[in-house]
């Protein structure tokens, strides 16, 4: 069974391709290489022994998307990661985000709904909940007005898919709302490769420990949490990747209970910024230089998942710990920077 993975050379995409291949799926990747390198194919092949097919393609090019589906008529499903995902950048470049994240989704769906049947997995985000009233966050928590065009593209994307699934009965979809993906594959063949100054906490930590950054700025320690810093649900990217295989297989085997389903993917445990720093220091043995600075606009105080629905329906539960994820992230950073 051949599965299209868009954005398959990216951080979460590449780890998902590995788990798909491990589960016996054939994979073809589309990536525009705007935020990933073709060398990632070597890393995937080094792990699984199988090199995925690859097409460099901009999903905003409707004709190119249509030509792809003619060439790969045997594709029976898609996992859609390809999107611009920098929250801050999206505020300054809204049209880039609406075009790249939404036009490409519509062109993909037009092709998939033209097939006899198609299974679709959408990369969504816990950002749709904003600051949830109740913790842990369940899938029935209200979707809040987005704080950024990036977050809005995830909300609108879910609505586009939901409305499409209502009309095309042979089109089945699942939206996966990720909490905070971190870490790297244990082989150290693939991992996170943020371009420029990392916006996310863990790559900034590992780059600081590797000496690329002077010190980590902790965005506020005056929040109403145990130690005053924000709380997030940090999930190992390999656990997250395995959840995608479970979700796809649920559709392939028609175990879905409706044509559009939503699952939160997290560990169910919240960790504060200071807890992440302390855990990193324990696993790496590196003293991390950091300073407390002002809060970052748009940050929610706390967000962590209620994992009941995914555990019961997907038969999936995260297995790796925060320490495992930070250890793997550090090993990857050292490899990329040539540090022993
Ligand atoms: C985590 C915590 C920061 C950097 C974002 C997107 C979300 C998803 C994951 C794409 C926060 C603090 C961070 C730093 C810090 N992205 N922090 N110093 O904001 O929870 O989620 O990335 O899908 O959609 O919103 O993740 O890693 O940026 O921040 O103190 O240099 O670390 O304030 O509390 P976030 P993050």
mmCIF file of N, CA, C and O and ligand atoms in Angstrom, residues 12 84-87 123-128 148 150-151 154 178-182 198-205 215-220 223 229-234 271-273 277 291 293 295-296 298-301 303, ligand 1:
data_model
loop_
_atom_site.group_PDB
_atom_site.id
_atom_site.type_symbol
_atom_site.label_atom_id
_atom_site.label_comp_id
_atom_site.label_asym_id
_atom_site.label_seq_id
_atom_site.Cartn_x
_atom_site.Cartn_y
_atom_site.Cartn_z
ATOM 1 N N UNK A 12 8.974 15.981 11.925
ATOM 2 C CA UNK A 12 7.988 14.946 12.270
ATOM 3 C C UNK A 12 7.748 14.040 11.072
ATOM 4 O O UNK A 12 7.621 12.820 11.192
ATOM 5 N N UNK A 84 3.860 25.851 6.454
ATOM 6 C CA UNK A 84 4.728 26.796 7.172
ATOM 7 C C UNK A 84 4.270 26.777 8.624
ATOM 8 O O UNK A 84 3.064 26.721 8.900
ATOM 9 N N UNK A 85 5.239 26.816 9.568
ATOM 10 C CA UNK A 85 4.804 26.535 10.945
ATOM 11 C C UNK A 85 5.415 27.457 12.002
ATOM 12 O O UNK A 85 5.380 27.167 13.190
ATOM 13 N N UNK A 86 5.971 28.580 11.588
ATOM 14 C CA UNK A 86 6.553 29.485 12.592
ATOM 15 C C UNK A 86 5.489 30.484 13.034
ATOM 16 O O UNK A 86 5.059 31.356 12.260
ATOM 17 N N UNK A 87 5.077 30.339 14.284
ATOM 18 C CA UNK A 87 3.986 31.164 14.825
ATOM 19 C C UNK A 87 4.298 32.650 14.644
ATOM 20 O O UNK A 87 3.504 33.420 14.097
ATOM 21 N N UNK A 123 -1.927 16.936 9.950
ATOM 22 C CA UNK A 123 -1.073 17.408 11.035
ATOM 23 C C UNK A 123 -1.683 18.679 11.630
ATOM 24 O O UNK A 123 -1.596 19.751 11.030
ATOM 25 N N UNK A 124 -2.340 18.530 12.779
ATOM 26 C CA UNK A 124 -2.918 19.693 13.439
ATOM 27 C C UNK A 124 -2.142 19.957 14.729
ATOM 28 O O UNK A 124 -1.057 19.409 14.929
ATOM 29 N N UNK A 125 -2.688 20.803 15.570
ATOM 30 C CA UNK A 125 -1.886 21.266 16.706
ATOM 31 C C UNK A 125 -2.778 21.625 17.885
ATOM 32 O O UNK A 125 -3.892 22.100 17.712
ATOM 33 N N UNK A 126 -2.252 21.416 19.077
ATOM 34 C CA UNK A 126 -2.983 21.784 20.311
ATOM 35 C C UNK A 126 -3.156 23.298 20.383
ATOM 36 O O UNK A 126 -3.915 23.803 21.210
ATOM 37 N N UNK A 127 -2.497 23.999 19.491
ATOM 38 C CA UNK A 127 -2.626 25.462 19.476
ATOM 39 C C UNK A 127 -4.067 25.877 19.219
ATOM 40 O O UNK A 127 -4.480 26.980 19.555
ATOM 41 N N UNK A 128 -4.880 24.965 18.660
ATOM 42 C CA UNK A 128 -6.288 25.302 18.388
ATOM 43 C C UNK A 128 -7.071 25.539 19.686
ATOM 44 O O UNK A 128 -8.109 26.196 19.684
ATOM 45 N N UNK A 148 -2.731 33.345 16.180
ATOM 46 C CA UNK A 148 -1.800 33.669 15.077
ATOM 47 C C UNK A 148 -2.359 33.121 13.778
ATOM 48 O O UNK A 148 -3.161 32.165 13.787
ATOM 49 N N UNK A 150 -0.841 31.284 11.803
ATOM 50 C CA UNK A 150 -0.425 29.860 11.768
ATOM 51 C C UNK A 150 -1.499 29.007 12.443
ATOM 52 O O UNK A 150 -2.010 28.057 11.849
ATOM 53 N N UNK A 151 -1.851 29.385 13.673
ATOM 54 C CA UNK A 151 -2.849 28.602 14.407
ATOM 55 C C UNK A 151 -4.177 28.608 13.673
ATOM 56 O O UNK A 151 -4.887 27.598 13.622
ATOM 57 N N UNK A 154 -4.479 26.020 11.004
ATOM 58 C CA UNK A 154 -4.763 24.666 11.519
ATOM 59 C C UNK A 154 -6.262 24.525 11.789
ATOM 60 O O UNK A 154 -6.879 23.520 11.463
ATOM 61 N N UNK A 178 -1.142 17.758 17.775
ATOM 62 C CA UNK A 178 0.108 17.482 18.505
ATOM 63 C C UNK A 178 0.261 18.464 19.662
ATOM 64 O O UNK A 178 -0.035 19.657 19.507
ATOM 65 N N UNK A 179 0.843 18.009 20.722
ATOM 66 C CA UNK A 179 1.285 18.921 21.771
ATOM 67 C C UNK A 179 2.705 19.337 21.404
ATOM 68 O O UNK A 179 2.888 19.824 20.257
ATOM 69 N N UNK A 180 3.704 19.142 22.203
ATOM 70 C CA UNK A 180 5.013 19.680 21.808
ATOM 71 C C UNK A 180 5.998 18.578 21.428
ATOM 72 O O UNK A 180 6.592 17.957 22.302
ATOM 73 N N UNK A 181 6.192 18.361 20.138
ATOM 74 C CA UNK A 181 7.094 17.288 19.689
ATOM 75 C C UNK A 181 8.559 17.658 19.919
ATOM 76 O O UNK A 181 8.969 18.772 19.568
ATOM 77 N N UNK A 182 9.329 16.733 20.511
ATOM 78 C CA UNK A 182 10.767 16.990 20.735
ATOM 79 C C UNK A 182 11.538 15.686 20.548
ATOM 80 O O UNK A 182 10.945 14.618 20.444
ATOM 81 N N UNK A 198 16.437 29.061 16.519
ATOM 82 C CA UNK A 198 15.275 28.233 16.854
ATOM 83 C C UNK A 198 14.235 29.022 17.656
ATOM 84 O O UNK A 198 14.601 29.773 18.573
ATOM 85 N N UNK A 199 12.979 28.869 17.287
ATOM 86 C CA UNK A 199 11.892 29.503 18.051
ATOM 87 C C UNK A 199 11.477 28.610 19.218
ATOM 88 O O UNK A 199 10.997 29.081 20.225
ATOM 89 N N UNK A 200 11.642 27.279 19.033
ATOM 90 C CA UNK A 200 11.140 26.340 20.048
ATOM 91 C C UNK A 200 12.196 26.097 21.138
ATOM 92 O O UNK A 200 13.390 26.182 20.907
ATOM 93 N N UNK A 201 11.680 25.726 22.303
ATOM 94 C CA UNK A 201 12.525 25.597 23.492
ATOM 95 C C UNK A 201 13.648 24.584 23.347
ATOM 96 O O UNK A 201 14.828 24.897 23.567
ATOM 97 N N UNK A 202 13.308 23.340 22.947
ATOM 98 C CA UNK A 202 14.329 22.285 23.026
ATOM 99 C C UNK A 202 15.474 22.478 22.047
ATOM 100 O O UNK A 202 16.643 22.376 22.436
ATOM 101 N N UNK A 203 15.218 22.821 20.773
ATOM 102 C CA UNK A 203 16.370 23.084 19.907
ATOM 103 C C UNK A 203 17.196 24.284 20.382
ATOM 104 O O UNK A 203 18.423 24.294 20.213
ATOM 105 N N UNK A 204 16.564 25.255 21.020
ATOM 106 C CA UNK A 204 17.359 26.371 21.540
ATOM 107 C C UNK A 204 18.250 25.885 22.680
ATOM 108 O O UNK A 204 19.426 26.249 22.789
ATOM 109 N N UNK A 205 17.719 25.006 23.517
ATOM 110 C CA UNK A 205 18.512 24.432 24.617
ATOM 111 C C UNK A 205 19.712 23.666 24.065
ATOM 112 O O UNK A 205 20.861 23.883 24.474
ATOM 113 N N UNK A 215 23.159 32.030 25.596
ATOM 114 C CA UNK A 215 22.402 31.526 26.748
ATOM 115 C C UNK A 215 20.929 31.452 26.358
ATOM 116 O O UNK A 215 20.492 32.109 25.408
ATOM 117 N N UNK A 216 20.191 30.653 27.069
ATOM 118 C CA UNK A 216 18.750 30.514 26.832
ATOM 119 C C UNK A 216 18.007 31.633 27.563
ATOM 120 O O UNK A 216 18.342 31.966 28.710
ATOM 121 N N UNK A 217 17.056 32.257 26.886
ATOM 122 C CA UNK A 217 16.164 33.206 27.567
ATOM 123 C C UNK A 217 14.901 32.457 27.955
ATOM 124 O O UNK A 217 14.241 31.854 27.098
ATOM 125 N N UNK A 218 14.583 32.481 29.244
ATOM 126 C CA UNK A 218 13.340 31.840 29.707
ATOM 127 C C UNK A 218 12.261 32.915 29.704
ATOM 128 O O UNK A 218 12.396 33.940 30.391
ATOM 129 N N UNK A 219 11.227 32.692 28.902
ATOM 130 C CA UNK A 219 10.222 33.759 28.684
ATOM 131 C C UNK A 219 9.246 33.836 29.851
ATOM 132 O O UNK A 219 8.093 33.436 29.748
ATOM 133 N N UNK A 220 9.714 34.348 30.968
ATOM 134 C CA UNK A 220 8.799 34.638 32.089
ATOM 135 C C UNK A 220 8.822 33.556 33.153
ATOM 136 O O UNK A 220 8.781 32.366 32.852
ATOM 137 N N UNK A 223 4.366 33.199 35.989
ATOM 138 C CA UNK A 223 3.077 32.597 35.632
ATOM 139 C C UNK A 223 2.494 31.874 36.846
ATOM 140 O O UNK A 223 3.264 31.450 37.728
ATOM 141 N N UNK A 229 7.098 29.122 35.624
ATOM 142 C CA UNK A 229 7.336 29.068 34.168
ATOM 143 C C UNK A 229 6.232 28.235 33.502
ATOM 144 O O UNK A 229 5.573 27.413 34.150
ATOM 145 N N UNK A 230 6.061 28.465 32.203
ATOM 146 C CA UNK A 230 4.951 27.819 31.466
ATOM 147 C C UNK A 230 5.098 26.295 31.439
ATOM 148 O O UNK A 230 6.204 25.773 31.438
ATOM 149 N N UNK A 231 3.948 25.644 31.359
ATOM 150 C CA UNK A 231 3.893 24.177 31.348
ATOM 151 C C UNK A 231 3.407 23.696 29.976
ATOM 152 O O UNK A 231 2.438 24.228 29.424
ATOM 153 N N UNK A 232 4.120 22.666 29.444
ATOM 154 C CA UNK A 232 3.743 22.096 28.150
ATOM 155 C C UNK A 232 3.819 20.574 28.219
ATOM 156 O O UNK A 232 4.456 20.030 29.135
ATOM 157 N N UNK A 233 3.247 19.906 27.232
ATOM 158 C CA UNK A 233 3.267 18.443 27.160
ATOM 159 C C UNK A 233 4.267 18.069 26.062
ATOM 160 O O UNK A 233 3.944 18.109 24.871
ATOM 161 N N UNK A 234 5.476 17.707 26.487
ATOM 162 C CA UNK A 234 6.555 17.431 25.526
ATOM 163 C C UNK A 234 6.529 15.950 25.161
ATOM 164 O O UNK A 234 6.748 15.099 26.011
ATOM 165 N N UNK A 271 5.157 19.565 31.770
ATOM 166 C CA UNK A 271 6.487 19.877 32.323
ATOM 167 C C UNK A 271 6.735 21.371 32.153
ATOM 168 O O UNK A 271 6.430 21.938 31.103
ATOM 169 N N UNK A 272 7.301 22.000 33.198
ATOM 170 C CA UNK A 272 7.587 23.444 33.109
ATOM 171 C C UNK A 272 8.909 23.665 32.372
ATOM 172 O O UNK A 272 9.712 22.731 32.203
ATOM 173 N N UNK A 273 9.143 24.889 31.976
ATOM 174 C CA UNK A 273 10.402 25.219 31.282
ATOM 175 C C UNK A 273 11.589 24.876 32.188
ATOM 176 O O UNK A 273 12.562 24.255 31.747
ATOM 177 N N UNK A 277 14.733 22.296 31.579
ATOM 178 C CA UNK A 277 16.157 22.680 31.727
ATOM 179 C C UNK A 277 16.871 21.744 32.699
ATOM 180 O O UNK A 277 17.938 21.197 32.397
ATOM 181 N N UNK A 291 18.781 32.886 31.355
ATOM 182 C CA UNK A 291 18.333 34.060 32.129
ATOM 183 C C UNK A 291 16.827 34.175 31.997
ATOM 184 O O UNK A 291 16.243 33.784 30.976
ATOM 185 N N UNK A 293 13.666 36.314 31.303
ATOM 186 C CA UNK A 293 13.328 37.588 30.644
ATOM 187 C C UNK A 293 11.812 37.741 30.654
ATOM 188 O O UNK A 293 11.100 36.942 31.259
ATOM 189 N N UNK A 295 7.836 37.785 29.566
ATOM 190 C CA UNK A 295 6.956 36.802 28.930
ATOM 191 C C UNK A 295 6.970 36.998 27.409
ATOM 192 O O UNK A 295 7.204 38.095 26.913
ATOM 193 N N UNK A 296 6.738 35.899 26.669
ATOM 194 C CA UNK A 296 6.613 35.982 25.209
ATOM 195 C C UNK A 296 5.122 36.123 24.876
ATOM 196 O O UNK A 296 4.300 35.348 25.374
ATOM 197 N N UNK A 298 1.553 35.812 23.455
ATOM 198 C CA UNK A 298 0.855 34.685 22.810
ATOM 199 C C UNK A 298 1.053 33.365 23.527
ATOM 200 O O UNK A 298 0.344 32.395 23.242
ATOM 201 N N UNK A 299 1.979 33.302 24.483
ATOM 202 C CA UNK A 299 2.167 32.037 25.203
ATOM 203 C C UNK A 299 0.986 31.750 26.124
ATOM 204 O O UNK A 299 0.512 32.662 26.818
ATOM 205 N N UNK A 300 0.536 30.518 26.130
ATOM 206 C CA UNK A 300 -0.480 30.117 27.111
ATOM 207 C C UNK A 300 0.265 29.672 28.371
ATOM 208 O O UNK A 300 1.439 29.306 28.305
ATOM 209 N N UNK A 301 -0.433 29.701 29.519
ATOM 210 C CA UNK A 301 0.217 29.355 30.787
ATOM 211 C C UNK A 301 0.564 27.879 30.819
ATOM 212 O O UNK A 301 1.690 27.499 31.101
ATOM 213 N N UNK A 303 -0.510 23.791 29.012
ATOM 214 C CA UNK A 303 -1.268 22.941 28.073
ATOM 215 C C UNK A 303 -0.679 21.537 28.146
ATOM 216 O O UNK A 303 0.526 21.372 27.958
HETATM 217 C C1 LIG B 1 7.592 26.068 24.844
HETATM 218 C C2 LIG B 1 7.774 26.839 26.119
HETATM 219 C C3 LIG B 1 7.947 29.215 25.838
HETATM 220 C C4 LIG B 1 11.724 29.172 23.637
HETATM 221 C C5 LIG B 1 4.817 26.114 19.546
HETATM 222 C C6 LIG B 1 3.674 26.346 18.619
HETATM 223 C C7 LIG B 1 2.946 25.051 18.399
HETATM 224 C C8 LIG B 1 3.918 24.026 17.890
HETATM 225 C C9 LIG B 1 5.021 23.821 18.906
HETATM 226 C C10 LIG B 1 3.995 23.964 15.486
HETATM 227 C C11 LIG B 1 6.960 28.125 26.179
HETATM 228 C C12 LIG B 1 9.252 28.641 26.383
HETATM 229 C C13 LIG B 1 10.576 28.782 24.314
HETATM 230 C C14 LIG B 1 12.727 29.905 24.322
HETATM 231 C C15 LIG B 1 11.418 29.798 26.326
HETATM 232 N N1 LIG B 1 4.467 24.434 16.659
HETATM 233 N N2 LIG B 1 10.440 29.083 25.639
HETATM 234 N N3 LIG B 1 12.541 30.192 25.651
HETATM 235 O O1 LIG B 1 5.040 27.792 22.028
HETATM 236 O O2 LIG B 1 4.376 25.681 23.289
HETATM 237 O O3 LIG B 1 4.333 25.712 20.803
HETATM 238 O O4 LIG B 1 5.663 25.109 19.050
HETATM 239 O O5 LIG B 1 3.100 23.191 15.317
HETATM 240 O O6 LIG B 1 1.937 25.256 17.447
HETATM 241 O O7 LIG B 1 2.781 27.241 19.242
HETATM 242 O O8 LIG B 1 6.507 25.707 21.975
HETATM 243 O O9 LIG B 1 8.931 25.369 22.209
HETATM 244 O O10 LIG B 1 8.086 27.634 21.375
HETATM 245 O O11 LIG B 1 7.769 26.998 23.767
HETATM 246 O O12 LIG B 1 11.259 30.076 27.527
HETATM 247 O O13 LIG B 1 13.793 30.301 23.763
HETATM 248 O O14 LIG B 1 9.152 27.240 26.212
HETATM 249 O O15 LIG B 1 7.644 30.440 26.502
HETATM 250 O O16 LIG B 1 6.531 28.308 27.503
HETATM 251 P P1 LIG B 1 5.024 26.315 22.118
HETATM 252 P P2 LIG B 1 7.896 26.449 22.269
#
